[in-house]
Tab-separated table of C-alpha atoms in Angstrom:
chain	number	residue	atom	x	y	z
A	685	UNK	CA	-9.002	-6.533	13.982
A	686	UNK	CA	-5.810	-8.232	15.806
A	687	UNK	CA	-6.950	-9.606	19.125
A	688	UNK	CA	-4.976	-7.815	21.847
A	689	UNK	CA	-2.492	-9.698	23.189
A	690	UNK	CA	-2.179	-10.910	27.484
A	691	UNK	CA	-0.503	-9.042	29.787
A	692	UNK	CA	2.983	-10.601	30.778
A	693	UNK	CA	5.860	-9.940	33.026
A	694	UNK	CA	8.331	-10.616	30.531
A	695	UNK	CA	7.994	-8.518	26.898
A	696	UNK	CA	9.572	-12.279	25.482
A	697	UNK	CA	7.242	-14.760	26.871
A	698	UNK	CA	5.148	-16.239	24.019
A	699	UNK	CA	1.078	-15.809	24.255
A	700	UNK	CA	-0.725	-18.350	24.473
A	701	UNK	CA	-1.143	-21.015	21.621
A	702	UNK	CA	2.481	-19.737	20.100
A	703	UNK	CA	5.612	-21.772	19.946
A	704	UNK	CA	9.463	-20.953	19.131
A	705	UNK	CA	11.059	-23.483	16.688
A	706	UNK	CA	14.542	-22.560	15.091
A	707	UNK	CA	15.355	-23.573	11.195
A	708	UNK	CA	18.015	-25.809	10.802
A	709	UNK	CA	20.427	-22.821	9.282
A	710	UNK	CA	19.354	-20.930	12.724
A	711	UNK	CA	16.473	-18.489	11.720
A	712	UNK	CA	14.138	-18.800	14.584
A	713	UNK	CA	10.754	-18.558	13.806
A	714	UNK	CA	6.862	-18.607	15.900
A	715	UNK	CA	4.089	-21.011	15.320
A	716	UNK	CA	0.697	-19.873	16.024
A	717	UNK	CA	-1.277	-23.286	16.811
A	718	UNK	CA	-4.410	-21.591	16.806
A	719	UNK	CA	-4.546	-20.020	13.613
A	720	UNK	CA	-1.939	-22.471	11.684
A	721	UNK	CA	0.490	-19.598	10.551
A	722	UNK	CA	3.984	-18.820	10.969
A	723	UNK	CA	5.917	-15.802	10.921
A	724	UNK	CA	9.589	-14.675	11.429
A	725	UNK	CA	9.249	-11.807	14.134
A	726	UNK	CA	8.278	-12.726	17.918
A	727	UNK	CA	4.504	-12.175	18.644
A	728	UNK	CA	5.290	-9.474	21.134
A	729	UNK	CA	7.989	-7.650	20.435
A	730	UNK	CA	8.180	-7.487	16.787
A	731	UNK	CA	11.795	-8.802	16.550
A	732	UNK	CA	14.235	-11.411	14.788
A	733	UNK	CA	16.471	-14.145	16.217
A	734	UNK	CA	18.969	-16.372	14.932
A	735	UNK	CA	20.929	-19.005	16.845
A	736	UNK	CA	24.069	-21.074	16.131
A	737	UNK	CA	23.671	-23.276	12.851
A	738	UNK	CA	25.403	-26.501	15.503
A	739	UNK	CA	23.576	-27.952	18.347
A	740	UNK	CA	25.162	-26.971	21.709
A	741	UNK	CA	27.930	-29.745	22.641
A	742	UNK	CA	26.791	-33.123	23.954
A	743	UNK	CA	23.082	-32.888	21.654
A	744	UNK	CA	21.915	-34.907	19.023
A	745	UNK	CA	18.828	-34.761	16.536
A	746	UNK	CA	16.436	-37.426	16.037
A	747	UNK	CA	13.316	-38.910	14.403
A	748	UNK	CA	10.751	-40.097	16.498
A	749	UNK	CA	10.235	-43.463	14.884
A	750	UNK	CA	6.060	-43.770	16.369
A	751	UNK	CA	5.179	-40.075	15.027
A	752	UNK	CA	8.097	-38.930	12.513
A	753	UNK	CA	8.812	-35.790	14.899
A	754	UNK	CA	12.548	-34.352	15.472
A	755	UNK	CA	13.715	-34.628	18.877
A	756	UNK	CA	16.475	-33.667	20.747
A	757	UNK	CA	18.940	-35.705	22.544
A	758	UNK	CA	21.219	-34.899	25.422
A	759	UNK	CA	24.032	-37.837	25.080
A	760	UNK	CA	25.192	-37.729	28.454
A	761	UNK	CA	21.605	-38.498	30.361
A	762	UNK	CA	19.513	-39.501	27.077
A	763	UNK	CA	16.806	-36.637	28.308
A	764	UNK	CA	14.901	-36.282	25.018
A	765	UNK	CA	12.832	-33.124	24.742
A	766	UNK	CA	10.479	-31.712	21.447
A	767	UNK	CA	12.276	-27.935	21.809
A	768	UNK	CA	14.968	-27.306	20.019
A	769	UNK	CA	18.210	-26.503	22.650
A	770	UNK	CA	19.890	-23.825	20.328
A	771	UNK	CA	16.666	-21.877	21.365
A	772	UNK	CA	18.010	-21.728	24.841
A	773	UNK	CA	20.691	-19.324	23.361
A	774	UNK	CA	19.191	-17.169	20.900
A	775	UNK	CA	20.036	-13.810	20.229
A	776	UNK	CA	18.232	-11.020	18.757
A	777	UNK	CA	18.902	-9.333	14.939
A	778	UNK	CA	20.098	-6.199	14.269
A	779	UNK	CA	17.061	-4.598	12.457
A	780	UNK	CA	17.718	-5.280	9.094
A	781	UNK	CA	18.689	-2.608	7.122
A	782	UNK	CA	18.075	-2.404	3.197
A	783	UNK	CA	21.388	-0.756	2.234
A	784	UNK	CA	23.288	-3.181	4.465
A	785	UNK	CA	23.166	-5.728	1.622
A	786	UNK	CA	25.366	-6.901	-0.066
A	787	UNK	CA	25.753	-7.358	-4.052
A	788	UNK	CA	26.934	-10.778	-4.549
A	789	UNK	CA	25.731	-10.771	-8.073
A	790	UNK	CA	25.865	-8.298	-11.141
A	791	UNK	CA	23.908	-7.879	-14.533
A	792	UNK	CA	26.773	-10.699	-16.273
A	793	UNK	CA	25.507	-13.753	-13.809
A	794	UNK	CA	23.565	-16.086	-14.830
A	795	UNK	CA	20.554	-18.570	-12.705
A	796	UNK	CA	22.355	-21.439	-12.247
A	797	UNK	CA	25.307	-18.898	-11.054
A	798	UNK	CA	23.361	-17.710	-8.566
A	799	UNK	CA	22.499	-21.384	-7.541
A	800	UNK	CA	26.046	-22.494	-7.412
A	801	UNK	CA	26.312	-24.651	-4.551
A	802	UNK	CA	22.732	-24.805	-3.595
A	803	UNK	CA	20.477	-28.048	-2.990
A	804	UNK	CA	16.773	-27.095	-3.030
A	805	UNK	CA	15.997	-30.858	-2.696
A	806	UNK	CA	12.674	-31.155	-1.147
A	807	UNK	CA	11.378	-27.666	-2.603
A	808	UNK	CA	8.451	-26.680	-4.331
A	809	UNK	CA	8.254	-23.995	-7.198
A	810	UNK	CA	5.111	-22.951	-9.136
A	811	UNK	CA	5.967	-20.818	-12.053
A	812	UNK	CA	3.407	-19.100	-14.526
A	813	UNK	CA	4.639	-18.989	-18.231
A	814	UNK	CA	7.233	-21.563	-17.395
A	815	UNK	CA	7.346	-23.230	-20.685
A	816	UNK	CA	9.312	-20.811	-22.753
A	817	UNK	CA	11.769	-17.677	-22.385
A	818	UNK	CA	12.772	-16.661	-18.539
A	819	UNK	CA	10.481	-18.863	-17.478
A	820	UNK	CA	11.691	-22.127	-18.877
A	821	UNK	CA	15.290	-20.921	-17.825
A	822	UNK	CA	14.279	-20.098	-14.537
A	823	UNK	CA	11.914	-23.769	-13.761
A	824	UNK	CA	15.257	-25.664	-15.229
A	825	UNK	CA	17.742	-23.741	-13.015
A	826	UNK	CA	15.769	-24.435	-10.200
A	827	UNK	CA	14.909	-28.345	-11.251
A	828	UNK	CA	18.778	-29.015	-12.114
A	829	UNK	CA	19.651	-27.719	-8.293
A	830	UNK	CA	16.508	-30.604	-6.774
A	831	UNK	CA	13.695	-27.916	-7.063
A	832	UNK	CA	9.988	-29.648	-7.568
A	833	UNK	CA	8.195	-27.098	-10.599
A	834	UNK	CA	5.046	-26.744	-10.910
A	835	UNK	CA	4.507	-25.653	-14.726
A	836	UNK	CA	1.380	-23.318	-14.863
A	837	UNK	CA	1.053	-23.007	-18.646
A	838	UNK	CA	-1.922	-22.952	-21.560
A	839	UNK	CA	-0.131	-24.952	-23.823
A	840	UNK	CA	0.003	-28.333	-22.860
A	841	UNK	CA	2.114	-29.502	-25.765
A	842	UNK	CA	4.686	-26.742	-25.918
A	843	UNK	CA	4.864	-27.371	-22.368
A	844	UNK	CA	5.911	-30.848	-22.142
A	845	UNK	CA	8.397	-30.306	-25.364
A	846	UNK	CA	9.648	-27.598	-22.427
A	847	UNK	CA	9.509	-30.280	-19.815
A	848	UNK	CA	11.452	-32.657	-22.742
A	849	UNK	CA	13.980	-30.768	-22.971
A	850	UNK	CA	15.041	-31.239	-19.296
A	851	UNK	CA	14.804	-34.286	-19.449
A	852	UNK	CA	17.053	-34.709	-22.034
A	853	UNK	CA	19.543	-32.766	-20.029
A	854	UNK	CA	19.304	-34.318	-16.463
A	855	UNK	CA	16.326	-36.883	-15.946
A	856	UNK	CA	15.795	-36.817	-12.427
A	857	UNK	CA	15.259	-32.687	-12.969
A	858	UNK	CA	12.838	-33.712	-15.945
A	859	UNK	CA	10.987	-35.799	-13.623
A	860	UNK	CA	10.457	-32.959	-10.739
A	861	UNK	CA	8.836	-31.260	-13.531
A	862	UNK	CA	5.185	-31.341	-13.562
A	863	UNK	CA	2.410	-29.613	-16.095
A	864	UNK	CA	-0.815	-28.266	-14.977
A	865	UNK	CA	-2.894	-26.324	-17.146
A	866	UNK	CA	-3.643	-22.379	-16.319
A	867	UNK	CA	-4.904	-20.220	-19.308
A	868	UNK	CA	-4.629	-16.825	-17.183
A	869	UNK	CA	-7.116	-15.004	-19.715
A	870	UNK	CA	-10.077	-17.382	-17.983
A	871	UNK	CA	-10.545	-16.799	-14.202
A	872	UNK	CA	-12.619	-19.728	-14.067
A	873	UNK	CA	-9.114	-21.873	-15.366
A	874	UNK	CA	-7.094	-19.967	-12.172
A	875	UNK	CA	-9.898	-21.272	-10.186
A	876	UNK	CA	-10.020	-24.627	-11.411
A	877	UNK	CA	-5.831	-24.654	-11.314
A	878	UNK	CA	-5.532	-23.723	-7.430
A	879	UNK	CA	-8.285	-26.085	-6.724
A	880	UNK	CA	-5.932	-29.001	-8.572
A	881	UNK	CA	-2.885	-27.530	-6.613
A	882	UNK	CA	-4.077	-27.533	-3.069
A	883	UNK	CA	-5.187	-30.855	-4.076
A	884	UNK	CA	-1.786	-32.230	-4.745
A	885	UNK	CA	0.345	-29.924	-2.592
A	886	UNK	CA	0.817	-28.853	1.033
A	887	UNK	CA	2.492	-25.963	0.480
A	888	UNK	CA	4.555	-23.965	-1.909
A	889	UNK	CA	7.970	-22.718	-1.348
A	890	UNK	CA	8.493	-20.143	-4.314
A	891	UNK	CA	5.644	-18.482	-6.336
A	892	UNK	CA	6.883	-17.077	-9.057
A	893	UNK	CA	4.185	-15.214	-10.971
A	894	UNK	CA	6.087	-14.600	-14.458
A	895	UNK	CA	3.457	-15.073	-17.231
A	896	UNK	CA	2.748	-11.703	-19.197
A	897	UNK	CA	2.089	-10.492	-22.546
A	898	UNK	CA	3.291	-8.078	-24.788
A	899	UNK	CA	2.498	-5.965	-28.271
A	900	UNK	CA	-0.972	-7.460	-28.121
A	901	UNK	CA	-3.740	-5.466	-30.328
A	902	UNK	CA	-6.825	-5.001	-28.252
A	903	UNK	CA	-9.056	-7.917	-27.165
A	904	UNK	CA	-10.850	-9.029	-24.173
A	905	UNK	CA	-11.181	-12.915	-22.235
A	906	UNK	CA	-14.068	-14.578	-21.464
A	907	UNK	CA	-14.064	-12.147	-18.292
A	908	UNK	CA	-14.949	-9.226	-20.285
A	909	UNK	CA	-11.259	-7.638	-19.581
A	910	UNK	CA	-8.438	-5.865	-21.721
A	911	UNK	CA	-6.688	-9.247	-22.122
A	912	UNK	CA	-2.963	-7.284	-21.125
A	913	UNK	CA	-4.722	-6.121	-17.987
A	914	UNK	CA	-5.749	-9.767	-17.063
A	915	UNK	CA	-2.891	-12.029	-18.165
A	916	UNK	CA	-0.558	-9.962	-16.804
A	917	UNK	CA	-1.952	-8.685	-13.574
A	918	UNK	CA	-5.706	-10.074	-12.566
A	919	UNK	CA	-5.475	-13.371	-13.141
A	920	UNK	CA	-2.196	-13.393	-11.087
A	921	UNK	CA	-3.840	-11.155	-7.954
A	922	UNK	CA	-6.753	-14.219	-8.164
A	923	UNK	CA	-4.185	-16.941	-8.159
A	924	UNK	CA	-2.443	-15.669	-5.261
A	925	UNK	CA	-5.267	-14.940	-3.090
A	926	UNK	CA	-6.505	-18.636	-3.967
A	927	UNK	CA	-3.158	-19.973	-2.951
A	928	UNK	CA	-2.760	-17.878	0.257
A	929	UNK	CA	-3.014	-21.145	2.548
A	930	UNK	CA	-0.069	-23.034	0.685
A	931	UNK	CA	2.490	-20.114	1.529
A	932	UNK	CA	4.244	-19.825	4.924
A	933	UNK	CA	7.198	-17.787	6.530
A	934	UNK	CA	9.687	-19.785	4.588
A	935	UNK	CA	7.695	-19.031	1.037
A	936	UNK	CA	8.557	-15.997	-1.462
A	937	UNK	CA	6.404	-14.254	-3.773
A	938	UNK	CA	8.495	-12.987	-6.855
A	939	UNK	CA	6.420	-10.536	-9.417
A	940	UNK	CA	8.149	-10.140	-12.210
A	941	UNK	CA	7.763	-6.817	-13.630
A	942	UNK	CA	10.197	-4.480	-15.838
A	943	UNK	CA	12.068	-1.102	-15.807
A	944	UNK	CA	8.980	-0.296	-17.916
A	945	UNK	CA	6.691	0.545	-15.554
A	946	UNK	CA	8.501	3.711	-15.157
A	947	UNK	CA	6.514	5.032	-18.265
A	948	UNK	CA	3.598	4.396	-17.155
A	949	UNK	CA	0.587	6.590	-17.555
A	950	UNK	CA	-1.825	5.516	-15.236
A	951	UNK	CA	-3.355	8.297	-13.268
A	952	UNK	CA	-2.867	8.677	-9.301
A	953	UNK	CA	-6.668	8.017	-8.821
A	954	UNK	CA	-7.350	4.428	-10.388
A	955	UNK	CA	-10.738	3.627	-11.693
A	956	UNK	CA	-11.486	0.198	-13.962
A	957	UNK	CA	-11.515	2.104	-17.072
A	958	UNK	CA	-7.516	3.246	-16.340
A	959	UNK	CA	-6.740	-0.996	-16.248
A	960	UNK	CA	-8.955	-2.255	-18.419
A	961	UNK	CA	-9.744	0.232	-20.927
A	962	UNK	CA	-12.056	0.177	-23.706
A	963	UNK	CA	-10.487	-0.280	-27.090
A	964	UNK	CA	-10.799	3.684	-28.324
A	965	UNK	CA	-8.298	4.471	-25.670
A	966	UNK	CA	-5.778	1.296	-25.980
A	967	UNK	CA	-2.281	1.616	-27.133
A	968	UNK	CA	-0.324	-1.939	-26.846
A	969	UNK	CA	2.534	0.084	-25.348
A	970	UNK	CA	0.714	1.618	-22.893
A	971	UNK	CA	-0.746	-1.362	-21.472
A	972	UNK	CA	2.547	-2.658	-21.422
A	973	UNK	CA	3.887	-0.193	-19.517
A	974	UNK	CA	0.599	0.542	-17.521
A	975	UNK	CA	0.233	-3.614	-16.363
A	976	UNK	CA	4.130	-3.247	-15.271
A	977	UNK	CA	3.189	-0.684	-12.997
A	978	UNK	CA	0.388	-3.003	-12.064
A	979	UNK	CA	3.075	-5.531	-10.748
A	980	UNK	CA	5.417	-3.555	-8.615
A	981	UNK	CA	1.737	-1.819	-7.119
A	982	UNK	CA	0.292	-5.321	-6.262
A	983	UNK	CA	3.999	-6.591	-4.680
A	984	UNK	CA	3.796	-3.749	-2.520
A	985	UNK	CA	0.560	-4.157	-1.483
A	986	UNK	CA	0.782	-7.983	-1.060
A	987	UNK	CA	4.110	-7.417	1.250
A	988	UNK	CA	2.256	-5.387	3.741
A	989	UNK	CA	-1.068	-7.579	3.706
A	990	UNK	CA	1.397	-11.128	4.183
A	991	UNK	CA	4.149	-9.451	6.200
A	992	UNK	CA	3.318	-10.709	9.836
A	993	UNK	CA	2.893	-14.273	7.900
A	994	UNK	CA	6.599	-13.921	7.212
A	995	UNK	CA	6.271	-14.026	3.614
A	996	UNK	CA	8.504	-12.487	1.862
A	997	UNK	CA	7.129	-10.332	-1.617
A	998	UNK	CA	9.450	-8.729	-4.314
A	999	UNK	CA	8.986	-7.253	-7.399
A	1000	UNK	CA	11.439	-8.104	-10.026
A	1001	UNK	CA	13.278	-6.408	-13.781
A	1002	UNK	CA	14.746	-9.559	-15.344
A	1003	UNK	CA	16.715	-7.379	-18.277
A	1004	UNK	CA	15.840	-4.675	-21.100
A	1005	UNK	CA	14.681	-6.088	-24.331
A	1006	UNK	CA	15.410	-9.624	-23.906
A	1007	UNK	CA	15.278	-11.759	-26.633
A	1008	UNK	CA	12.202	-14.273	-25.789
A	1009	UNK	CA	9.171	-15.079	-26.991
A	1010	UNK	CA	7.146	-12.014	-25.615
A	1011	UNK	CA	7.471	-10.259	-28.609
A	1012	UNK	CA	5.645	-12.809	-30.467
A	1013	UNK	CA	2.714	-10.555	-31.205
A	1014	UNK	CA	3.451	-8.441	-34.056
A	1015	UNK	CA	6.495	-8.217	-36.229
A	1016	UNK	CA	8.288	-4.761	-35.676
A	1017	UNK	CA	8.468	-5.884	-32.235
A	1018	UNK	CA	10.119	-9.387	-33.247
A	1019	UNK	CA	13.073	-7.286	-35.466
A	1020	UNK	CA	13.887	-4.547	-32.910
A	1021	UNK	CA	14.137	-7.745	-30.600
A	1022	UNK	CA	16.171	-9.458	-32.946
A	1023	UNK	CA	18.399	-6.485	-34.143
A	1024	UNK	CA	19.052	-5.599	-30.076
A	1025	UNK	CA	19.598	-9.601	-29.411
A	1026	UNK	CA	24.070	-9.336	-29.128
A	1027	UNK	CA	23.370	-6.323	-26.437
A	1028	UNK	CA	21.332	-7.528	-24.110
A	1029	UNK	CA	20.741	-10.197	-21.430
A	1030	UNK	CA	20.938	-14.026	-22.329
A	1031	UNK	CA	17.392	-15.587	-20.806
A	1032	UNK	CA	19.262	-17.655	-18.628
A	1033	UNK	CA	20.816	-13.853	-17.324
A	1034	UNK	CA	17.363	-12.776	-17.038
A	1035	UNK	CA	16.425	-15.707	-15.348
A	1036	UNK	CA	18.830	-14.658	-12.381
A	1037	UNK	CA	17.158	-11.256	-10.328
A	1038	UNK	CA	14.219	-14.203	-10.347
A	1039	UNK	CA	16.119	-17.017	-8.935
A	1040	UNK	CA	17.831	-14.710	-6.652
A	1041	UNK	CA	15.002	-12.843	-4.924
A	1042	UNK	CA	13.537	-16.756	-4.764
A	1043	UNK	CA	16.282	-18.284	-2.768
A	1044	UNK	CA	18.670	-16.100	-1.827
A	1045	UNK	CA	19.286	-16.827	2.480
A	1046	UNK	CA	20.284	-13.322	3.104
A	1047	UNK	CA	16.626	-12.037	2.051
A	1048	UNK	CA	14.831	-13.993	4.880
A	1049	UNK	CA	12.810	-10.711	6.186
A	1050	UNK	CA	12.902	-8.573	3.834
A	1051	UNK	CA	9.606	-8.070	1.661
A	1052	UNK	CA	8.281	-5.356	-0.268
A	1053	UNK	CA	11.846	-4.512	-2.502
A	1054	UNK	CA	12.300	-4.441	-6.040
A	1055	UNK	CA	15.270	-5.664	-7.584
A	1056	UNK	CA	17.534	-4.968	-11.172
A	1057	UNK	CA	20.670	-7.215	-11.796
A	1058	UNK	CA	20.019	-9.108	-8.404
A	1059	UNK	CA	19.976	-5.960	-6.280
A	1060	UNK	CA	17.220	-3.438	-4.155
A	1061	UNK	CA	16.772	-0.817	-6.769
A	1062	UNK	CA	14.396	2.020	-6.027
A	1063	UNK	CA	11.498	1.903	-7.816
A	1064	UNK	CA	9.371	4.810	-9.651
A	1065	UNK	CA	7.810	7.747	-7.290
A	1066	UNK	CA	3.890	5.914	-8.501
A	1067	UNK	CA	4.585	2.636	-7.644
A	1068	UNK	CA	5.560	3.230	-3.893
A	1069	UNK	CA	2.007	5.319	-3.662
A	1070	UNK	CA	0.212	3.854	-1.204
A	1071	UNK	CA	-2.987	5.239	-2.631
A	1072	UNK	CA	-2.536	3.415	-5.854
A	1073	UNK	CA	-1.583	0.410	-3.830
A	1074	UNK	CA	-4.638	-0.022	-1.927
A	1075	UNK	CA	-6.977	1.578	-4.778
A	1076	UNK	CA	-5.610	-1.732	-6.604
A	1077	UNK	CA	-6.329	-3.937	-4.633
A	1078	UNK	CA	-9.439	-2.884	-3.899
A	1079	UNK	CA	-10.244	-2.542	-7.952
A	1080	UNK	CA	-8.945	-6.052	-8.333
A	1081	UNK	CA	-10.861	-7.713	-5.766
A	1082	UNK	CA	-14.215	-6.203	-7.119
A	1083	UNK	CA	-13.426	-6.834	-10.772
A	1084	UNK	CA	-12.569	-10.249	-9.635
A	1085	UNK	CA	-15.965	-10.898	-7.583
A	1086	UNK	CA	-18.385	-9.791	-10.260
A	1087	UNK	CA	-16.394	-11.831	-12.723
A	1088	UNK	CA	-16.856	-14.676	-10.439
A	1089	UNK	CA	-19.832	-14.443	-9.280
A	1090	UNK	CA	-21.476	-13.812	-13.229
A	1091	UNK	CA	-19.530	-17.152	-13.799
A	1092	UNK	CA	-21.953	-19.359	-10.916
A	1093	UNK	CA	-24.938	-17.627	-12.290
């Protein structure tokens, strides 16, 4: 339960433990000291503020050679202070408005399109399935533009062939390229994956959870669950939960999901059976369709449970019937694919909603959208139930536990 917050004189006056810092593009945004967290919206009054991108005439930034801190330095008396002085003239935002964005980008652009321009130089990425189809495309956009990726893949030698092939294009991407093994049908391997993560890294700027399967005929992981239901949904609600504490107000969640969940036929009251069914009642479309629904559920859900973090959480349709290697699984699937191939999106096309809803500056606030052909698009009447949302979660984090906890026994 949120612990009320002091009485004050002034609605704007930070509670204790809380601190105003501004971004260096002018998004102001709180620290909490106390609990380690950031968020974009003021502590009291719920709002947004931006300043001017310059410092105010006669102010310079520093680096505090003894610690490494910035400080700020008025020229004319050499006064040196820790606050930032744009702060002094910040004004509040508009409340942001969905409809008020604009569409800078169509279903023709491409990632590194989108990127244009853009130097992600000191960023951090961790993609699932990055080795091949939109997510190779989308870990070398961001690598070619200075992006660190993390590559969260089974295949440890199809990955570094991906990794190659970067390389061989621009070595200093190749090099901010790193593998690190995650078989998603093993909870036990998403365990053991965040545990080498938070090892290595401090925090994450983009998680992109993009790993999925397709066309599979029925089998079950080492878990015990319809392997659909757990590559493409369980295994990624257990990842992000484990990698909670490497996300901050700048970070962005990006589910990638498909126009497909519109067919789903999961029922409005969610029991285990409905997401990981038995094999007399599995139909490799189905759970296609079902686990989609699955995505755009859990991106809600995750948006409203991280929002006063200041995370941002969207759910994503990279392109109809793309021609990658998710329709590996059985043959009809790999013609239609094939004969469909001149009509549809390029990967590095489908690669763009992703990269957009990663970086894109005008987001900063929004959470909780899904997006087609890098815009909001509305998505199906089920997937904005906030019944099914919670019932999810609540599923997943059970299913999760006992799957754990078997695993210590």
């Amino acid at each position: 339960m949120p612990v009320p917050l002091p009485e004050s004189d002034s609605e704007d006056e930070l509670p204790p433990a809380w601190e105003e810092r501004a971004t260096n593009d002018g998004f102001v945004y709180y620290v909490n000291h106390q609990t380690k967290s950031t968020q974009w919206t003021h502590p009291r009054t719920g709002k947004m503020k931006r300043v001017s991108g310059e410092l105010p005439l006669g102010w310079s930034k520093q680096v505090e050679e003894p610690t490494g801190k910035i400080i700020f330095v008025e020229d004319a008396t050499q006064r040196k202070s820790y606050t930032d002085p744009r702060l002094a003239f910040a004004v509040e935002e508009a409340p942001q408005v969905v409809g008020e964005l604009r569409q800078r980008f169509d279903a023709g652009t491409n990632a590194l399109q989108v990127l244009h321009g853009r130097d992600l130089s000191g960023k951090i990425a961790l993609i699932t399935g990055a080795n091949v189809g939109i997510g190779f495309e989308t870990a070398r956009s961001l690598a070619l533009h200075g992006c660190e990726v993390i590559f969260a893949c089974r295949n440890e030698s199809a990955t570094k062939e991906a990794i190659e092939k970067v390389l061989a294009e621009k070595e200093a991407a190749g090099r901010r390229c790193k593998f690190v093994k995650l078989d998603l049908a093993s909870l036990r391997s998403v365990k053991e994956f965040a545990r080498q993560v938070k090892a290595e890294y401090k925090r994450l700027d983009y998680l992109i959870l993009n790993a999925g399967v397709f066309a599979l005929p029925y089998s079950t992981t080492e878990d015990g669950f319809e392997t659909t239901f757990q590559v493409s949904h369980l295994s990624h609600f257990y990842l992000a939960n484990l990698l909670a504490g490497l996300l901050d107000h700048t970070s962005r969640v990006v589910v990638v999901s498909s126009e497909s969940h519109r067919f789903s036929l999961l029922p409005n009251d969610l029991s285990e059976s409905d997401l990981s069914p038995p094999a007399n009642k599995y139909w490799s479309m189905t759970a296609y369709n079902n686990v989609k629904l699955l995505n755009v559920l859990f991106a809600c859900e995750l948006s409203k449970r991280w929002k006063t973090r200041g995370i941002s959480v969207f759910a994503v349709h990279p392109g109809n019937m793309v021609s990658s290697q998710i329709a590996r699984n059985w043959w009809f699937f790999r013609l239609l694919f094939t004969i469909v191939r001149p009509f549809t999106k390029s990967l590095q096309q489908a690669a763009s909603t992703t990269i957009y809803c990663a970086t894109a500056p005008e987001l900063n606030g929004f959470t909780g959208l899904y997006f087609n052909n890098c815009y909001v698009c509305d998505p199906s009447g089920p997937s904005k139930s906030e019944r099914m949302q919670q019932s999810l979660w609540t599923l997943s984090e059970k299913m999760v536990e006992r799957s754990v906890n078997q695993e210590a026994l």
